[in-house]
Structure formats: C-alpha cells, structure tokens
Amino acid sequence: MTDTPKTTYKRVMLKISGEALMGDTAFGLHPPTVQRIAREVKSVHDMGVEICMVIGGGNIFRGLQGSAQGMERTTADYMGMIATVMNALAMQSALEELGIHTRVISAITMNEVAEPYIRRRAVRHLEKKRVCIFAAGTGNPYFTTDTAATLRANEMNCEAIFKGTKVDGVYDKDPVKHADAVRYDVVSYDEVLQKHLGVMDASAIALARDNDLPIIVFSLDEPGGFKGILAGEGTYTTVRD
C-alpha cells in the first residue's frame, strides 16, 4: 500500500464515538483499543494529511440518556461534554506516545488540561502538522458531537469528514440484524435524511449538505481502513450530493 494519498484530501476530520474506545468492555476506556486507534491516526498523519478529531463521550456519559432518566437536560449535556474531554485526553496521550504532537482544544474553558477554542490558533496547529482533538462539543447543550464535528470541519476548512463506525459503510437497514442489508457506495444527504439512515443526526447532515462537505463512512474496526481509503482502497460509503 502506497504512503502517498491518491485522493485530494489534505485536511480531514475524523469523527468517532466514545463507544469506539471501549473495546470489548462495557464501560469506560480500553487502553489497547485507544492505542490501536491512535496507530490508525498516525498512519494517516505519516502520509502528510492534516487531521482534526472529535470523539463522543457515550462510553462515559451520554447527556440524552441522563435526561431520559430524569436529569435536567442542560446539566446532563454538560456532563456529556466533560466526558468527551476525558476521551480526548486519553487519545492525546496515546498519540503523543507515538511521537505525534497533539492539541486538545475544548469548547468549555479548562485551561489546566486543554486549550480554549480559537479558530486561528487551531488552524495554525494544523499547519504545523499537529493533530487537533476538538472536545466538549460545541460548548452548548442540545447539540451532539456529530454536529460539533461538522461545525469544526467547516471552520477548519476540512475537505471531508471520516465517520468511523463498526460497519463498512451506510446500509439501507441494520446489517447486524438483517442479512439482506444492502450497502450504498454513494448516497445523497437528502436520502440519508429522508430514509433515516442514521449516519449522523439531522443537524449535522444538513450542515454538511449546505457546505458541500462529503462524509465518508467506514469501519474503524478494519485494520488500516482509515489509511486505505486515503490510498484509494477499502470499502466505504460517501455521503454527498
């Protein structure tokens, strides 16, 4: 596999869920899994691609679930944002063990552990080939990390969002439950919304559509999958017009 990207992508956003960091455990962080994902990120970084990341917090706390259990929604969402900072710090540690300079940039001020979000500073980090992990969502309740990833991707002038999941693309129905599920090679933003295909929440899809930002859905569990797509290989779905 070549180390030279065959695509035009020079700066990308990698969005992964907090659950992706759990590995086979039921809760929290699984260090070997965090390290494996960090190696995937490093393999793309070594190709010269500038990388932004947003990691969810569902492995620690999910605001919507907390709200459903009786917690006030705004408080629950802020707790979820703090969970994303914990995940970002874990990923930063794993990346820096691999020699990749990394910055955790938080939408909620916590100067002792993360930089505050300043767009120009973040862009400069990327230009210096540092991986930028954007934490704490948008800094506002009622917005998901999918929306935060799409917002930051647009602000950073990323050329695509790479959505790492447990399956190798977008299917017309859940491939885990339905053996006859059909994978799309390409699907439009509007079709994702109309058919409720579950790629990202509606706000994130609409924001990507309005800014012509493609979303590439691939399997994060497939070794070398992230790098493979940039090298013109692998199986994935592209969401675009």
Coordinates of N, CA, C and O in Angstrom, one line a residue, residues 170 187-200 205 239:
V170 N -22.7 2.8 4.8 CA -24.1 3.0 5.1 C -24.9 2.0 4.4 O -24.8 1.7 3.2
V187 N -24.4 7.9 -1.4 CA -25.8 8.2 -1.0 C -25.9 9.7 -0.8 O -24.9 10.3 -0.4
S188 N -27.0 10.3 -1.2 CA -27.1 11.8 -1.0 C -27.5 12.2 0.4 O -28.0 11.4 1.1
Y189 N -27.2 13.4 0.7 CA -27.5 13.9 2.0 C -29.1 13.8 2.2 O -29.5 13.4 3.3
D190 N -29.8 14.2 1.2 CA -31.3 14.2 1.3 C -31.8 12.8 1.5 O -32.8 12.6 2.3
E191 N -31.2 11.8 0.9 CA -31.6 10.4 1.0 C -31.3 9.9 2.5 O -32.1 9.2 3.0
V192 N -30.2 10.3 3.0 CA -29.9 10.0 4.4 C -31.0 10.5 5.3 O -31.4 9.8 6.2
L193 N -31.4 11.8 5.1 CA -32.4 12.4 5.9 C -33.8 11.8 5.7 O -34.5 11.4 6.7
Q194 N -34.1 11.6 4.5 CA -35.5 11.0 4.2 C -35.7 9.6 4.7 O -36.7 9.2 5.1
K195 N -34.6 8.8 4.5 CA -34.7 7.4 4.9 C -34.2 7.1 6.3 O -34.2 5.9 6.7
H196 N -33.8 8.1 7.0 CA -33.4 8.0 8.4 C -32.3 6.9 8.5 O -32.4 6.0 9.3
L197 N -31.2 7.1 7.7 CA -30.2 6.1 7.6 C -29.2 6.1 8.8 O -28.4 5.2 8.9
G198 N -29.3 7.1 9.6 CA -28.5 7.1 10.9 C -27.1 7.3 10.7 O -26.3 6.9 11.6
V199 N -26.7 8.0 9.7 CA -25.2 8.3 9.5 C -24.8 9.3 10.6 O -23.8 9.1 11.3
M200 N -25.5 10.4 10.7 CA -25.3 11.4 11.7 C -26.7 12.0 12.0 O -27.6 11.7 11.3
I205 N -26.0 16.5 9.2 CA -26.2 16.2 7.8 C -26.6 17.5 7.0 O -26.0 17.7 6.0
V239 N -21.2 10.1 1.5 CA -22.4 10.9 1.5 C -22.1 12.2 0.9 O -21.3 13.0 1.4

